[in-house]
Amino acid sequence: MRKTGYLAMKTDPTTTELINSDLKELGNAAKKLAVHAAKLGGLGFGTTFLKWVASFAAIYLLVLDRTNWRTNMLTSLLVPYIFFSLPSVLFNVLRGEVGKWIAFIAIVLRLFFPRHFPDWLEMPGSLILLLAVAPNFFALTLRSSWVGIAICLAIGCYLLQEHIRASGGFRNSFTRSNGISNTMGIIILLVYPVWALVLHFL
């Protein structure tokens, strides 16, 4: 009978050393990244940045819907999304005297000069009115809690599934005219609440 020989697999010591040194470099790079992120303001900086991006994406989609998107989706939900995600600096300015004057002018124009009040100003006017007159329970308590973030997430999920359904599928939502910008705008609406909720529950 023939003997079957087994080959012992030899590990090259230089290869093992290279892998170990690469892993050490990756660990050092991760530590440096964490230190630099902490210097920039930590994870809170990322949340604030994503809040700005999400607010401008919602404003972009609102303007787009009023001008040339013209969809059957319930895009008026973008108004509460902007209310809950608007950065504190802009929110406080629009909730103060500036917002009250803008809301007052919008109401006067709508009441006494309806022919000179364009349709595309309906939603921005509603947003300014909501910002100016919302009770403190919504403006201060819910807006700064996880409930406001969860409302933003629910609105983003609803708009994404409605947009995909209206486009005829996920692939079509990227290939139709203006599909990429609309789809990316709605996806950006989801990034901020997901990030903020993950940080909240960690």
XYZ file of N, CA and C in Angstrom:
606
model
N 0.833 -1.177 0.000
C 0.000 0.000 0.000
C 0.878 1.240 0.000
N 0.374 2.262 -0.699
C 1.115 3.523 -0.748
C 0.818 4.369 0.459
N 1.819 5.037 0.942
C 1.619 5.957 2.059
C 1.242 7.330 1.508
N 0.240 7.874 2.102
C -0.129 9.234 1.682
C 0.589 10.212 2.594
N 1.275 11.096 1.975
C 2.024 12.082 2.751
C 1.219 13.361 2.906
N 1.348 13.974 4.026
C 0.669 15.235 4.286
C 1.687 16.356 4.265
N 1.316 17.433 3.618
C 2.194 18.594 3.568
C 1.858 19.518 4.727
N 2.831 19.876 5.466
C 2.621 20.835 6.545
C 2.679 22.232 5.957
N 1.650 23.020 6.268
C 1.605 24.368 5.734
C 2.494 25.264 6.572
N 3.453 25.860 5.922
C 4.380 26.719 6.636
C 3.948 28.169 6.457
N 3.977 28.874 7.549
C 3.662 30.294 7.473
C 4.953 31.069 7.422
N 4.970 31.959 6.484
C 6.166 32.780 6.303
C 6.217 33.815 7.423
N 7.296 33.877 8.193
C 7.338 34.831 9.302
C 7.278 36.285 8.836
N 7.820 36.570 7.657
C 7.773 37.958 7.176
C 6.338 38.377 6.856
N 5.527 37.451 6.313
C 4.130 37.757 6.009
C 3.348 38.050 7.289
N 3.569 37.230 8.302
C 2.891 37.443 9.581
C 3.272 38.788 10.192
N 4.542 39.131 10.107
C 4.998 40.418 10.643
C 4.376 41.588 9.875
N 4.278 41.450 8.550
C 3.668 42.504 7.746
C 2.196 42.710 8.113
N 1.481 41.607 8.277
C 0.060 41.704 8.639
C -0.091 42.347 10.017
N 0.743 41.930 10.963
C 0.672 42.513 12.305
C 0.973 44.006 12.283
N 1.978 44.406 11.488
C 2.309 45.836 11.417
C 1.191 46.624 10.741
N 0.544 46.029 9.733
C -0.594 46.691 9.084
C -1.763 46.877 10.057
N -2.016 45.840 10.865
C -3.093 45.941 11.851
C -2.788 47.015 12.894
N -1.525 47.118 13.298
C -1.139 48.168 14.249
C -1.338 49.552 13.636
N -0.978 49.695 12.354
C -1.162 50.985 11.674
C -2.643 51.339 11.575
N -3.479 50.339 11.293
C -4.922 50.588 11.240
C -5.451 51.028 12.606
N -4.969 50.382 13.672
C -5.379 50.771 15.017
C -4.960 52.196 15.343
N -3.731 52.554 14.966
C -3.253 53.922 15.210
C -4.065 54.938 14.411
N -4.394 54.590 13.157
C -5.193 55.493 12.328
C -6.583 55.688 12.924
N -7.182 54.607 13.465
C -8.507 54.717 14.090
C -8.446 55.602 15.330
N -7.377 55.465 16.112
C -7.218 56.315 17.300
C -7.085 57.782 16.906
N -6.288 58.054 15.861
C -6.116 59.430 15.400
C -7.443 60.009 14.908
N -8.210 59.178 14.178
C -9.510 59.627 13.690
C -10.434 59.979 14.848
N -10.440 59.153 15.901
C -11.288 59.422 17.061
C -10.860 60.719 17.760
N -9.542 60.939 17.874
C -9.041 62.156 18.522
C -9.421 63.385 17.719
N -9.258 63.311 16.384
C -9.593 64.456 15.531
C -11.090 64.731 15.534
N -11.900 63.664 15.545
C -13.359 63.849 15.612
C -13.759 64.503 16.930
N -13.083 64.103 18.019
C -13.384 64.721 19.320
C -13.008 66.196 19.323
N -11.903 66.534 18.637
C -11.494 67.941 18.564
C -12.497 68.773 17.768
N -13.116 68.169 16.764
C -14.104 68.899 15.952
C -15.456 69.029 16.652
N -15.611 68.405 17.771
C -16.885 68.503 18.486
C -17.550 67.160 18.664
N -16.825 66.111 18.366
C -17.333 64.765 18.595
C -18.472 64.407 17.669
N -19.266 63.459 18.133
C -20.389 62.974 17.327
C -21.477 64.027 17.204
N -21.507 64.960 18.160
C -22.488 66.042 18.091
C -22.286 66.920 16.878
N -21.015 67.085 16.474
C -20.730 67.860 15.256
C -21.358 67.188 14.045
N -21.238 65.864 13.961
C -21.841 65.134 12.847
C -23.349 65.273 12.837
N -23.970 65.236 14.018
C -25.421 65.386 14.103
C -25.861 66.772 13.645
N -25.126 67.799 14.096
C -25.465 69.167 13.694
C -25.307 69.352 12.199
N -24.218 68.825 11.657
C -23.988 68.938 10.209
C -25.089 68.229 9.427
N -25.448 67.016 9.856
C -26.502 66.266 9.164
C -27.859 66.964 9.293
N -28.071 67.650 10.415
C -29.325 68.394 10.597
C -29.422 69.525 9.575
N -28.318 70.258 9.375
C -28.288 71.320 8.357
C -28.553 70.735 6.969
N -27.866 69.644 6.653
C -28.013 69.028 5.325
C -29.452 68.553 5.108
N -30.037 67.899 6.127
C -31.404 67.389 6.004
C -32.411 68.527 5.847
N -32.212 69.615 6.585
C -33.129 70.752 6.479
C -33.093 71.357 5.085
N -31.876 71.531 4.548
C -31.774 72.109 3.204
C -32.288 71.144 2.138
N -32.121 69.834 2.361
C -32.688 68.857 1.420
C -34.216 68.932 1.435
N -34.809 69.081 2.616
C -36.272 69.188 2.710
C -36.770 70.474 2.058
N -36.038 71.582 2.259
C -36.414 72.845 1.613
C -36.289 72.722 0.102
N -35.222 72.058 -0.360
C -35.026 71.835 -1.797
C -36.191 71.034 -2.380
N -36.592 69.960 -1.690
C -37.698 69.136 -2.183
C -39.019 69.906 -2.156
N -39.186 70.760 -1.157
C -40.406 71.575 -1.079
C -40.477 72.563 -2.232
N -39.360 73.213 -2.516
C -39.310 74.149 -3.645
C -39.506 73.400 -4.959
N -38.867 72.230 -5.071
C -38.977 71.430 -6.290
C -40.410 70.998 -6.530
N -41.096 70.619 -5.459
C -42.488 70.179 -5.596
C -43.392 71.329 -6.009
N -43.108 72.518 -5.530
C -43.933 73.673 -5.872
C -43.652 74.186 -7.282
N -42.494 73.829 -7.866
C -42.134 74.378 -9.180
C -42.316 73.357 -10.295
N -41.485 72.290 -10.321
C -41.578 71.405 -11.494
C -41.677 69.917 -11.182
N -41.676 69.519 -9.927
C -41.783 68.098 -9.621
C -43.228 67.648 -9.776
N -44.149 68.372 -9.146
C -45.591 68.155 -9.280
C -45.973 66.685 -9.119
N -45.821 66.183 -7.928
C -46.163 64.800 -7.665
C -47.466 64.723 -6.870
N -48.062 63.541 -6.817
C -49.278 63.342 -6.043
C -48.982 62.964 -4.593
N -47.694 62.905 -4.238
C -47.324 62.536 -2.880
C -47.756 63.631 -1.911
N -47.856 63.265 -0.660
C -48.239 64.209 0.382
C -46.985 64.982 0.818
N -46.511 65.865 -0.083
C -45.273 66.599 0.196
C -45.475 67.703 1.227
N -46.711 67.955 1.637
C -46.926 68.917 2.719
C -46.322 68.400 4.025
N -46.008 67.095 4.086
C -45.322 66.543 5.259
C -43.907 67.106 5.412
N -43.379 67.720 4.350
C -42.057 68.338 4.460
C -42.082 69.532 5.416
N -43.241 70.157 5.583
C -43.346 71.309 6.498
C -43.073 70.884 7.946
N -43.750 69.841 8.488
C -43.377 69.421 9.843
C -41.956 68.850 9.925
N -41.486 68.224 8.828
C -40.103 67.723 8.843
C -39.130 68.887 9.039
N -39.334 69.961 8.289
C -38.458 71.134 8.431
C -38.614 71.730 9.831
N -39.832 71.747 10.341
C -40.074 72.282 11.689
C -39.248 71.524 12.727
N -39.229 70.186 12.647
C -38.523 69.384 13.646
C -37.021 69.282 13.391
N -36.575 69.501 12.157
C -35.149 69.325 11.864
C -34.389 70.626 11.642
N -35.088 71.752 11.623
C -34.417 73.022 11.372
C -33.393 73.298 12.472
N -32.149 73.661 12.100
C -31.136 73.960 13.123
C -31.589 75.080 14.053
N -31.110 75.027 15.286
C -31.580 75.939 16.338
C -31.381 77.407 15.984
N -30.281 77.720 15.291
C -30.012 79.119 14.948
C -31.130 79.674 14.073
N -31.447 78.962 12.986
C -32.511 79.415 12.084
C -33.880 79.347 12.763
N -34.084 78.307 13.555
C -35.380 78.138 14.221
C -35.658 79.314 15.152
N -34.659 79.707 15.938
C -34.856 80.811 16.884
C -35.076 82.140 16.166
N -34.388 82.339 15.029
C -34.587 83.582 14.256
C -36.008 83.636 13.701
N -36.457 82.520 13.110
C -37.786 82.501 12.496
C -38.901 82.426 13.526
N -38.591 81.978 14.728
C -39.614 81.930 15.776
C -39.745 83.284 16.479
N -38.747 84.138 16.320
C -38.769 85.449 16.961
C -39.555 86.470 16.160
N -39.179 87.723 16.318
C -39.887 88.831 15.669
C -39.823 88.756 14.153
N -38.698 88.285 13.635
C -38.550 88.186 12.167
C -39.618 87.263 11.592
N -39.764 86.083 12.191
C -40.774 85.134 11.720
C -42.187 85.650 11.874
N -42.443 86.375 12.957
C -43.792 86.921 13.162
C -44.139 87.958 12.099
N -43.166 88.800 11.735
C -43.410 89.792 10.691
C -43.628 89.125 9.334
N -42.817 88.111 9.029
C -42.987 87.398 7.748
C -44.353 86.725 7.709
N -44.749 86.077 8.809
C -46.060 85.422 8.862
C -47.187 86.444 8.723
N -47.052 87.593 9.381
C -48.063 88.645 9.293
C -48.226 89.135 7.860
N -47.112 89.391 7.179
C -47.156 89.857 5.785
C -47.779 88.795 4.881
N -47.407 87.522 5.103
C -47.968 86.434 4.287
C -49.478 86.329 4.475
N -49.959 86.466 5.704
C -51.406 86.376 5.963
C -52.145 87.560 5.339
N -51.577 88.766 5.459
C -52.212 89.949 4.861
C -52.295 89.801 3.349
N -51.202 89.352 2.724
C -51.215 89.146 1.264
C -52.248 88.103 0.866
N -52.325 87.016 1.632
C -53.248 85.925 1.298
C -54.695 86.366 1.464
N -54.973 87.173 2.482
C -56.353 87.593 2.738
C -56.840 88.687 1.797
N -56.004 89.703 1.601
C -56.474 90.891 0.889
C -56.013 90.971 -0.564
N -54.982 90.242 -0.903
C -54.490 90.242 -2.288
C -54.288 88.804 -2.773
N -55.365 88.018 -2.813
C -55.203 86.597 -3.163
C -54.688 86.383 -4.584
N -54.980 87.301 -5.495
C -54.498 87.143 -6.875
C -52.995 87.358 -6.977
N -52.447 88.134 -6.054
C -51.007 88.415 -6.068
C -50.212 87.445 -5.190
N -50.928 86.490 -4.588
C -50.264 85.494 -3.728
C -50.122 84.203 -4.520
N -48.910 83.888 -5.024
C -48.756 82.707 -5.880
C -48.958 81.399 -5.112
N -49.353 80.372 -5.852
C -49.610 79.060 -5.241
C -48.358 78.465 -4.605
N -47.209 78.715 -5.213
C -45.989 78.087 -4.711
C -45.547 78.670 -3.366
N -46.186 79.766 -2.927
C -45.862 80.336 -1.608
C -46.723 79.760 -0.483
N -47.679 78.883 -0.827
C -48.572 78.323 0.186
C -47.803 77.554 1.257
N -46.928 76.624 0.832
C -46.195 75.796 1.795
C -45.162 76.594 2.591
N -44.327 77.435 1.945
C -43.409 78.249 2.759
C -44.148 79.159 3.745
N -45.298 79.700 3.312
C -46.090 80.512 4.221
C -46.609 79.712 5.406
N -47.032 78.467 5.140
C -47.497 77.588 6.217
C -46.359 77.263 7.178
N -45.160 77.071 6.617
C -43.998 76.767 7.459
C -43.680 77.937 8.390
N -43.651 79.146 7.831
C -43.346 80.324 8.650
C -44.417 80.507 9.723
N -45.678 80.308 9.355
C -46.774 80.433 10.318
C -46.643 79.395 11.430
N -46.297 78.162 11.055
C -46.111 77.093 12.038
C -44.957 77.412 12.980
N -43.857 77.917 12.424
C -42.708 78.270 13.260
C -43.044 79.390 14.233
N -43.828 80.358 13.770
C -44.103 81.532 14.601
C -45.115 81.254 15.709
N -46.094 80.382 15.450
C -47.203 80.241 16.415
C -47.244 78.890 17.133
N -46.301 77.999 16.848
C -46.340 76.676 17.487
C -46.199 76.813 19.007
N -46.993 76.066 19.759
C -46.863 76.115 21.231
C -45.482 75.617 21.672
N -45.088 76.032 22.858
C -43.777 75.651 23.385
C -43.631 74.142 23.544
N -44.747 73.439 23.747
C -44.672 71.980 23.870
C -44.072 71.366 22.612
N -44.483 71.868 21.433
C -43.935 71.370 20.173
C -42.578 71.987 19.869
N -42.459 73.300 20.087
C -41.258 74.025 19.682
C -40.057 73.726 20.566
N -40.294 73.485 21.840
C -39.174 73.292 22.758
C -39.063 71.856 23.251
N -40.193 71.274 23.668
C -40.141 69.939 24.274
C -39.973 68.841 23.220
N -40.916 68.732 22.280
C -40.865 67.645 21.297
C -39.711 67.810 20.314
N -39.416 69.035 19.931
C -38.376 69.275 18.929
C -37.001 68.819 19.406
N -36.749 68.955 20.686
C -35.429 68.605 21.205
C -35.386 67.193 21.786
N -36.440 66.418 21.595
C -36.463 65.056 22.132
C -36.408 64.042 21.004
N -36.342 62.757 21.384
C -36.280 61.693 20.386
C -37.600 61.558 19.637
N -38.687 62.102 20.197
C -39.990 62.024 19.523
C -39.959 62.817 18.220
N -39.368 64.026 18.251
C -39.251 64.826 17.036
C -38.405 64.140 15.981
N -37.331 63.476 16.430
C -36.466 62.748 15.492
C -37.227 61.569 14.888
N -38.023 60.873 15.719
C -38.812 59.740 15.218
C -39.863 60.205 14.209
N -40.440 61.384 14.428
C -41.411 61.937 13.467
C -40.710 62.212 12.140
N -39.491 62.781 12.195
C -38.716 63.025 10.963
C -38.435 61.721 10.233
N -38.089 60.668 10.982
C -37.802 59.367 10.365
C -39.051 58.798 9.704
N -40.190 58.897 10.375
C -41.445 58.383 9.806
C -41.804 59.139 8.526
N -41.633 60.463 8.530
C -41.937 61.256 7.332
C -41.002 60.875 6.196
N -39.702 60.725 6.490
C -38.739 60.341 5.460
C -39.053 58.980 4.858
N -39.393 58.000 5.713
C -39.737 56.653 5.222
C -40.988 56.689 4.350
N -41.990 57.429 4.786
C -43.225 57.526 4.005
C -42.959 58.145 2.635
N -42.213 59.257 2.608
C -41.948 59.930 1.332
C -41.119 59.058 0.408
N -40.161 58.301 0.959
C -39.332 57.429 0.117
C -40.167 56.324 -0.508
N -41.002 55.658 0.290
C -41.798 54.565 -0.283
C -42.840 55.085 -1.269
N -43.399 56.273 -1.009
C -44.356 56.854 -1.957
C -43.665 57.270 -3.256
N -42.442 57.803 -3.139
C -41.701 58.210 -4.330
C -41.317 56.990 -5.176
N -40.897 55.909 -4.521
C -40.548 54.678 -5.252
C -41.785 54.101 -5.919
N -42.908 54.117 -5.227
C -44.157 53.602 -5.806
C -44.590 54.455 -6.994
N -44.511 55.781 -6.862
C -44.918 56.669 -7.956
C -43.987 56.544 -9.154
N -42.717 56.210 -8.908
C -41.752 56.073 -10.006
C -41.851 54.730 -10.701
N -42.550 53.768 -10.096
C -42.676 52.451 -10.701
C -41.566 51.504 -10.305
N -40.992 51.678 -9.150
C -39.939 50.792 -8.675
C -38.682 51.546 -8.298
N -37.819 50.842 -7.547
C -36.596 51.484 -7.047
C -35.670 51.891 -8.184
N -35.538 51.028 -9.180
C -34.643 51.335 -10.301
C -35.146 52.543 -11.087
N -36.453 52.599 -11.322
C -37.020 53.730 -12.070
C -36.893 55.048 -11.317
N -36.853 54.990 -9.987
C -36.736 56.226 -9.214
C -35.390 56.900 -9.442
N -34.397 56.132 -9.939
C -33.098 56.717 -10.253
C -32.938 57.053 -11.739
N -33.772 56.454 -12.588
C -33.564 56.632 -14.028
C -34.523 57.613 -14.680
N -35.649 57.909 -14.061
C -36.588 58.855 -14.672
C -36.053 60.268 -14.596
N -36.703 61.170 -15.325
C -36.238 62.558 -15.350
C -36.317 63.155 -13.953
N -35.258 63.805 -13.539
C -35.091 64.368 -12.198
C -35.165 63.316 -11.099
N -35.092 62.034 -11.490
C -35.242 60.967 -10.503
C -34.113 60.913 -9.502
N -32.885 61.088 -9.983
C -31.740 60.960 -9.080
C -31.769 62.046 -8.020
N -31.994 63.297 -8.424
C -31.982 64.394 -7.442
C -33.114 64.241 -6.433
N -34.297 63.832 -6.902
C -35.424 63.648 -5.989
C -35.168 62.508 -5.016
N -34.700 61.376 -5.547
C -34.454 60.211 -4.706
C -33.351 60.494 -3.698
N -32.265 61.115 -4.145
C -31.164 61.425 -3.235
C -31.620 62.416 -2.164
N -32.446 63.382 -2.549
C -32.969 64.330 -1.563
C -33.777 63.630 -0.489
N -34.618 62.661 -0.891
C -35.433 61.936 0.082
C -34.568 61.026 0.940
N -33.544 60.402 0.354
C -32.647 59.544 1.140
C -31.896 60.376 2.182
N -31.499 61.601 1.803
C -30.816 62.483 2.764
C -31.738 62.804 3.943
N -33.053 62.863 3.678
C -34.005 63.101 4.769
C -33.937 61.997 5.815
N -33.552 60.787 5.404
C -33.502 59.655 6.331
C -32.197 59.603 7.123
N -31.111 60.171 6.571
C -29.797 60.017 7.190
C -29.748 60.684 8.559
N -30.240 61.933 8.644
C -30.174 62.648 9.925
C -30.950 61.945 11.045
N -32.247 61.584 10.855
C -32.954 60.960 11.979
C -32.382 59.605 12.379
N -31.911 58.825 11.389
C -31.318 57.526 11.731
C -30.073 57.736 12.594
N -29.190 58.653 12.165
C -27.964 58.951 12.910
C -28.291 59.463 14.317
N -29.237 60.398 14.410
C -29.577 60.991 15.707
C -30.212 59.967 16.648
N -31.051 59.077 16.106
C -31.669 58.050 16.964
C -30.642 57.034 17.439
N -29.711 56.655 16.560
C -28.653 55.722 16.964
C -27.840 56.330 18.097
N -27.459 57.593 17.971
C -26.684 58.254 19.029
C -27.504 58.399 20.309
N -28.794 58.633 20.162
C -29.647 58.833 21.341
C -29.744 57.550 22.173
N -29.861 56.400 21.505
C -30.075 55.152 22.216
C -28.782 54.406 22.530
N -27.633 54.926 22.103
C -26.352 54.297 22.446
C -25.963 54.604 23.881
